Amino acid sequence: MKSIRQSFSVPFEYQVLFTNQLFHTTNSLLADLLKSEQKPKVYYVIDNGVSEAHPKLLQEIKAHATYFKEVYTLCADPLIIPGGEQAKNNTDYLQQIVEATHLYGIDRHSYIIAVGGGAILDLVGFAAAVSHRGIRHIRIPTTVLSQNDSGVGVKNGINYFGKKNYLGSFAPPFAVINDLDFLATLDERDWRAGISEAIKVALIKDAAFFEKMEKDAEALARRESQPMQELIYRCAEMHLEHISGGDPFEMGSSRPLDFGHWAAHKLEQLTQYELRHGEAVAIGIALDVTYSYLKGMITEAELLRVIQLIKALGFKLYVPQMEQDEILKGLQEFREHLGGRLTIMLLEKIGKGVEVHEMDTKLIQQAVNRLEVFEETDQIV
Ligand code: NAD
């Protein structure tokens, strides 16, 4: 037998930058990133929720390109795509972006810049990853969830066969730029939704961060900017630490950062995406924390703290779709997405997650029943 052994590793490095007024001509952050010997082409794809809420954005992007014309060229007008989950549910949008790369000669030395919520970033990241086997991609997340979680990582994707993120890839971005000014125009639901990813990461990794969120809960619910900026920074930092320290391309069977997500993904689908991703994650966390309590893994006092925080932020804990047997299919789909053994993150204590490989469906039903009671009353057990 003959064989040739191949082995190489490729280091990935990218920055997550925090700024304000990104497109103001006095802000050279983006131009500094794009500077290179060959003046690169830049193509923007923009979430229509963002362009509508920021009517001057297109003008500012064009003025920025004119001001920095020695650094980069806008190769076409920005493409505006409907924001939210519809962007990932309809392959026409993927087609439109891929077509643009063909029409405007967008090559691997060019940049596709996505401005929008997590859904648009997932879509554009995927289109950039598969066109020419990978075009440089810069993300400008505009929601809390995308600034603290989805936009700073290495995954992208669209929904297919009615399943979340069925088509997608692992493709680290060239850079991520969080402009906190975008958050001012989010509606109440999207302001709140992204906080659930911070609760998630705090619960499984950092008790002090959880305590800080408890202290800041009212201010966050009142939409105060300072605690939100701190929350986004810490949550993004923890995501990045996790990605570099573990299994960035999810080769194993475990997805610790998907705590609460097996039910969340299924609930998004069962509610026809009426629930936002972050809202579904809050319910998924509440479910898995209640399950952890019923299983004797955490104390009643710990359960209470988590439920109170989720409620104080204004999240729902229960939707009727949780009663359907269908939700249990979420466990199987969660396993299938990754392959290997079913691995679900539960809680050992606040600040420490623990993985299990089996879930008791009767106990899940009991946890759902508890959540219905929590939702309707202040009664906790
Ligand atoms: P979203 O992208 O669905 O956007 C929600 C709504 O907010 C949309 O209508 C959008 O148009 C609007 N919007 C966006 N920015 C705005 C702004 N600044 N002002 C006003 N309106 C604005 O919501 P999201 O919570 O950011 O993202 C959810 C998506 O992220 C889901 O598809 C989820 O699967 C994905 N996600 C991906 C990862 C990953 O690792 N790739 C991780 C978590 C979640």
Short mmCIF file of C-alpha atoms in Angstrom, two decimals, residues 69-362:
data_model
loop_
_atom_site.label_atom_id
_atom_site.label_comp_id
_atom_site.label_asym_id
_atom_site.label_seq_id
_atom_site.Cartn_x
_atom_site.Cartn_y
_atom_site.Cartn_z
CA LYS A 69 -11.51 57.25 -3.38
CA GLU A 70 -7.74 56.75 -3.31
CA VAL A 71 -8.25 53.76 -1.00
CA TYR A 72 -11.17 51.80 -2.49
CA THR A 73 -13.85 51.84 -5.18
CA LEU A 74 -17.55 51.11 -4.83
CA CYS A 75 -18.07 48.73 -7.75
CA ALA A 76 -21.89 49.15 -7.85
CA ASP A 77 -24.77 50.61 -5.91
CA PRO A 78 -25.44 48.74 -2.66
CA LEU A 79 -27.88 45.84 -2.87
CA ILE A 80 -30.77 46.22 -0.43
CA ILE A 81 -32.36 43.00 0.81
CA PRO A 82 -35.36 42.50 3.12
CA GLY A 83 -34.03 41.90 6.62
CA GLY A 84 -35.02 39.20 9.07
CA GLU A 85 -35.41 35.47 8.60
CA GLN A 86 -37.01 35.83 5.14
CA ALA A 87 -33.52 36.64 3.85
CA LYS A 88 -32.40 33.14 4.87
CA ASN A 89 -35.60 31.35 3.83
CA ASN A 90 -35.61 32.40 0.18
CA THR A 91 -32.70 31.33 -2.02
CA ASP A 92 -33.45 34.15 -4.51
CA TYR A 93 -31.45 36.49 -2.28
CA LEU A 94 -28.43 34.19 -2.29
CA GLN A 95 -28.72 34.07 -6.08
CA GLN A 96 -28.82 37.87 -6.30
CA ILE A 97 -25.57 38.29 -4.35
CA VAL A 98 -23.77 35.53 -6.26
CA GLU A 99 -24.95 37.11 -9.52
CA ALA A 100 -23.54 40.48 -8.43
CA THR A 101 -20.10 38.93 -7.87
CA HIS A 102 -20.27 37.70 -11.47
CA LEU A 103 -21.63 40.96 -12.95
CA TYR A 104 -19.23 43.31 -11.16
CA GLY A 105 -16.11 41.16 -11.25
CA ILE A 106 -15.91 40.87 -7.48
CA ASP A 107 -12.85 38.70 -6.89
CA ARG A 108 -10.94 37.37 -3.90
CA HIS A 109 -9.11 40.65 -3.46
CA SER A 110 -12.41 42.54 -3.33
CA TYR A 111 -14.62 42.94 -0.28
CA ILE A 112 -18.27 42.19 0.25
CA ILE A 113 -19.51 44.27 3.17
CA ALA A 114 -22.76 43.27 4.85
CA VAL A 115 -24.64 45.79 6.97
CA GLY A 116 -27.53 44.36 8.93
CA GLY A 117 -28.97 41.99 11.46
CA GLY A 118 -27.81 38.41 12.01
CA ALA A 119 -29.99 37.03 9.22
CA ILE A 120 -28.51 39.29 6.53
CA LEU A 121 -24.99 38.66 7.86
CA ASP A 122 -25.54 34.88 7.71
CA LEU A 123 -26.83 35.12 4.15
CA VAL A 124 -24.10 37.44 2.86
CA GLY A 125 -21.36 35.52 4.67
CA PHE A 126 -22.51 32.36 2.93
CA ALA A 127 -22.72 34.01 -0.50
CA ALA A 128 -19.20 35.44 -0.01
CA ALA A 129 -17.84 32.08 1.17
CA VAL A 130 -19.10 30.11 -1.83
CA SER A 131 -18.39 32.68 -4.58
CA HIS A 132 -14.92 32.17 -6.01
CA ARG A 133 -14.43 29.79 -3.05
CA GLY A 134 -14.29 32.71 -0.67
CA ILE A 135 -14.38 36.46 -1.15
CA ARG A 136 -13.17 38.70 1.67
CA HIS A 137 -16.08 39.61 3.84
CA ILE A 138 -16.55 42.44 6.35
CA ARG A 139 -19.51 42.37 8.70
CA ILE A 140 -21.17 45.44 10.11
CA PRO A 141 -23.76 44.05 12.53
CA THR A 142 -26.65 46.35 13.39
CA THR A 143 -28.60 44.45 16.06
CA VAL A 144 -27.69 43.58 19.64
CA LEU A 145 -27.69 39.88 18.77
CA SER A 146 -25.41 40.26 15.79
CA GLN A 147 -23.01 42.61 17.60
CA ASN A 148 -22.61 40.37 20.63
CA ASP A 149 -22.94 36.92 19.09
CA SER A 150 -23.86 35.98 15.56
CA GLY A 151 -21.80 38.60 13.72
CA VAL A 152 -18.53 38.09 15.57
CA GLY A 153 -18.13 34.35 14.97
CA VAL A 154 -17.15 32.14 12.07
CA LYS A 155 -20.45 30.61 10.95
CA ASN A 156 -22.85 31.60 8.20
CA GLY A 157 -25.78 29.96 6.47
CA ILE A 158 -29.30 29.94 5.14
CA ASN A 159 -32.32 27.80 5.92
CA TYR A 160 -33.19 24.90 3.61
CA PHE A 161 -35.66 21.99 3.69
CA GLY A 162 -37.44 24.12 6.31
CA LYS A 163 -34.46 23.59 8.63
CA LYS A 164 -32.35 26.31 10.18
CA ASN A 165 -28.87 26.85 8.75
CA TYR A 166 -29.01 23.68 6.66
CA LEU A 167 -26.74 25.22 4.02
CA GLY A 168 -23.78 27.12 5.34
CA SER A 169 -20.10 27.16 6.01
CA PHE A 170 -17.43 28.07 8.51
CA ALA A 171 -15.74 31.14 7.12
CA PRO A 172 -14.00 33.64 9.42
CA PRO A 173 -14.68 37.22 8.34
CA PHE A 174 -11.95 39.65 7.28
CA ALA A 175 -13.15 41.95 10.08
CA VAL A 176 -16.23 42.87 12.10
CA ILE A 177 -17.13 46.47 12.89
CA ASN A 178 -19.66 47.17 15.63
CA ASP A 179 -21.06 50.69 15.30
CA LEU A 180 -23.14 51.19 18.42
CA ASP A 181 -25.13 54.04 16.86
CA PHE A 182 -27.13 51.54 14.79
CA LEU A 183 -28.77 50.14 17.91
CA ALA A 184 -30.79 53.31 18.60
CA THR A 185 -33.31 52.47 15.87
CA LEU A 186 -34.01 48.87 16.89
CA ASP A 187 -37.56 48.15 17.91
CA GLU A 188 -38.24 46.94 21.46
CA ARG A 189 -38.16 43.28 20.47
CA ASP A 190 -34.82 43.43 18.68
CA TRP A 191 -33.24 45.54 21.41
CA ARG A 192 -34.20 42.85 23.91
CA ALA A 193 -33.73 39.73 21.77
CA GLY A 194 -29.93 39.79 21.65
CA ILE A 195 -29.65 39.97 25.43
CA SER A 196 -30.64 36.30 25.54
CA GLU A 197 -27.32 35.27 23.96
CA ALA A 198 -25.51 37.15 26.74
CA ILE A 199 -27.60 35.34 29.38
CA LYS A 200 -26.70 32.08 27.65
CA VAL A 201 -22.96 32.60 27.69
CA ALA A 202 -22.99 34.01 31.24
CA LEU A 203 -24.96 31.04 32.57
CA ILE A 204 -22.56 28.46 31.20
CA LYS A 205 -19.28 30.34 31.71
CA ASP A 206 -19.29 33.43 33.90
CA ALA A 207 -21.32 33.88 37.11
CA ALA A 208 -20.01 37.44 37.61
CA PHE A 209 -21.33 38.46 34.18
CA PHE A 210 -24.71 36.96 35.11
CA GLU A 211 -24.75 38.97 38.35
CA LYS A 212 -23.93 42.13 36.44
CA MET A 213 -26.87 41.49 34.14
CA GLU A 214 -29.13 41.02 37.16
CA LYS A 215 -27.99 44.43 38.45
CA ASP A 216 -28.39 46.07 35.04
CA ALA A 217 -31.68 44.40 34.11
CA GLU A 218 -33.88 47.46 34.68
CA ALA A 219 -31.49 49.81 32.92
CA LEU A 220 -31.25 47.41 29.98
CA ALA A 221 -35.04 47.17 29.82
CA ARG A 222 -35.14 51.02 29.80
CA ARG A 223 -32.72 50.96 26.86
CA GLU A 224 -29.82 52.65 28.56
CA SER A 225 -26.85 52.68 26.29
CA GLN A 226 -23.94 52.25 28.73
CA PRO A 227 -24.94 48.86 30.23
CA MET A 228 -25.81 47.64 26.73
CA GLN A 229 -22.38 48.60 25.41
CA GLU A 230 -20.74 46.78 28.31
CA LEU A 231 -22.93 43.73 27.76
CA ILE A 232 -22.13 43.59 24.03
CA TYR A 233 -18.41 43.95 24.61
CA ARG A 234 -18.22 41.23 27.27
CA CYS A 235 -20.46 38.84 25.35
CA ALA A 236 -18.50 39.31 22.10
CA GLU A 237 -15.25 38.82 24.00
CA MET A 238 -16.50 35.56 25.52
CA HIS A 239 -17.63 34.30 22.14
CA LEU A 240 -14.28 35.00 20.59
CA GLU A 241 -12.43 33.36 23.49
CA HIS A 242 -14.64 30.34 23.14
CA ILE A 243 -14.14 30.03 19.38
CA SER A 244 -10.36 30.26 19.52
CA GLY A 245 -10.02 28.08 22.60
CA GLY A 246 -12.10 25.13 21.57
CA ASP A 247 -13.49 23.69 18.42
CA PRO A 248 -14.02 26.64 16.02
CA PHE A 249 -15.26 24.50 13.15
CA GLU A 250 -17.34 22.20 15.37
CA MET A 251 -15.63 18.96 14.43
CA GLY A 252 -16.75 17.24 17.64
CA SER A 253 -20.27 16.49 18.87
CA SER A 254 -20.49 19.35 21.27
CA ARG A 255 -21.77 22.87 20.72
CA PRO A 256 -21.56 24.54 24.13
CA LEU A 257 -22.56 27.93 22.82
CA ASP A 258 -25.81 26.42 21.65
CA PHE A 259 -27.13 26.18 25.20
CA GLY A 260 -30.92 26.54 24.97
CA HIS A 261 -30.81 26.31 21.20
CA TRP A 262 -32.20 22.82 20.51
CA ALA A 263 -35.68 24.03 21.48
CA ALA A 264 -35.09 27.57 20.19
CA HIS A 265 -34.41 26.52 16.61
CA LYS A 266 -37.49 24.29 16.57
CA LEU A 267 -39.68 26.99 18.12
CA GLU A 268 -38.62 29.51 15.50
CA GLN A 269 -39.82 27.07 12.85
CA LEU A 270 -43.01 26.03 14.72
CA THR A 271 -44.01 29.68 15.14
CA GLN A 272 -43.35 30.36 11.43
CA TYR A 273 -40.51 32.63 12.55
CA GLU A 274 -42.97 34.83 14.42
CA LEU A 275 -40.56 34.44 17.35
CA ARG A 276 -37.26 36.22 16.83
CA HIS A 277 -34.18 34.03 17.20
CA GLY A 278 -33.20 35.77 20.45
CA GLU A 279 -36.73 35.47 21.85
CA ALA A 280 -36.75 31.75 21.06
CA VAL A 281 -33.33 31.42 22.72
CA ALA A 282 -34.68 33.03 25.91
CA ILE A 283 -37.46 30.42 26.00
CA GLY A 284 -34.99 27.64 25.17
CA ILE A 285 -32.74 28.74 28.04
CA ALA A 286 -35.71 28.91 30.44
CA LEU A 287 -36.68 25.38 29.35
CA ASP A 288 -33.23 23.86 29.81
CA VAL A 289 -32.68 25.65 33.12
CA THR A 290 -36.08 24.41 34.42
CA TYR A 291 -35.17 20.93 33.18
CA SER A 292 -31.82 21.16 35.01
CA TYR A 293 -33.75 22.04 38.18
CA LEU A 294 -36.25 19.17 37.76
CA LYS A 295 -33.31 16.83 37.22
CA GLY A 296 -31.85 17.95 40.57
CA MET A 297 -28.82 19.62 39.02
CA ILE A 298 -29.42 23.19 40.26
CA THR A 299 -31.21 24.61 43.27
CA GLU A 300 -34.63 26.23 43.31
CA ALA A 301 -32.96 29.54 44.22
CA GLU A 302 -30.80 29.35 41.08
CA LEU A 303 -33.79 28.51 38.91
CA LEU A 304 -35.64 31.49 40.39
CA ARG A 305 -32.81 33.89 39.60
CA VAL A 306 -32.70 32.84 35.97
CA ILE A 307 -36.46 33.00 35.49
CA GLN A 308 -36.62 36.38 37.20
CA LEU A 309 -33.89 37.84 35.01
CA ILE A 310 -35.53 36.58 31.82
CA LYS A 311 -38.88 37.99 32.97
CA ALA A 312 -37.41 41.31 34.13
CA LEU A 313 -36.02 41.87 30.66
CA GLY A 314 -39.50 41.38 29.21
CA PHE A 315 -39.04 38.02 27.48
CA LYS A 316 -41.79 35.43 27.17
CA LEU A 317 -41.13 32.11 28.87
CA TYR A 318 -43.77 30.08 27.11
CA VAL A 319 -45.59 29.85 23.77
CA PRO A 320 -48.39 27.32 23.05
CA GLN A 321 -46.31 25.69 20.28
CA MET A 322 -44.17 24.18 23.05
CA GLU A 323 -47.03 21.78 23.82
CA GLN A 324 -46.73 20.07 20.45
CA ASP A 325 -44.85 16.76 20.26
CA GLU A 326 -43.09 18.42 17.33
CA ILE A 327 -40.85 20.36 19.67
CA LEU A 328 -39.17 17.11 20.70
CA LYS A 329 -38.07 16.67 17.09
CA GLY A 330 -35.84 19.63 17.81
CA LEU A 331 -33.59 17.29 19.82
CA GLN A 332 -33.12 14.96 16.87
CA GLU A 333 -32.61 17.81 14.41
CA PHE A 334 -30.07 19.39 16.74
CA ARG A 335 -28.14 16.12 16.80
CA GLU A 336 -28.41 15.64 13.03
CA HIS A 337 -27.11 19.13 12.29
CA LEU A 338 -23.79 18.25 13.88
CA GLY A 339 -23.79 14.47 13.62
CA GLY A 340 -22.33 12.20 16.26
CA ARG A 341 -23.84 11.73 19.67
CA LEU A 342 -26.66 13.85 21.06
CA THR A 343 -24.95 16.43 23.25
CA ILE A 344 -27.02 18.97 25.14
CA MET A 345 -25.66 21.61 27.47
CA LEU A 346 -27.46 21.90 30.82
CA LEU A 347 -26.58 23.81 34.00
CA GLU A 348 -24.55 22.58 36.94
CA LYS A 349 -24.70 25.97 38.63
CA ILE A 350 -24.94 29.58 37.53
CA GLY A 351 -21.75 30.15 35.59
CA LYS A 352 -21.09 26.51 34.79
CA GLY A 353 -22.61 24.35 32.08
CA VAL A 354 -22.44 20.58 31.87
CA GLU A 355 -23.05 18.35 28.87
CA VAL A 356 -25.44 15.41 28.87
CA HIS A 357 -26.18 12.85 26.17
CA GLU A 358 -29.77 11.96 27.00
CA MET A 359 -32.89 13.98 27.62
CA ASP A 360 -35.95 12.66 29.43
CA THR A 361 -38.96 13.61 27.33
CA LYS A 362 -41.40 13.37 30.28
#
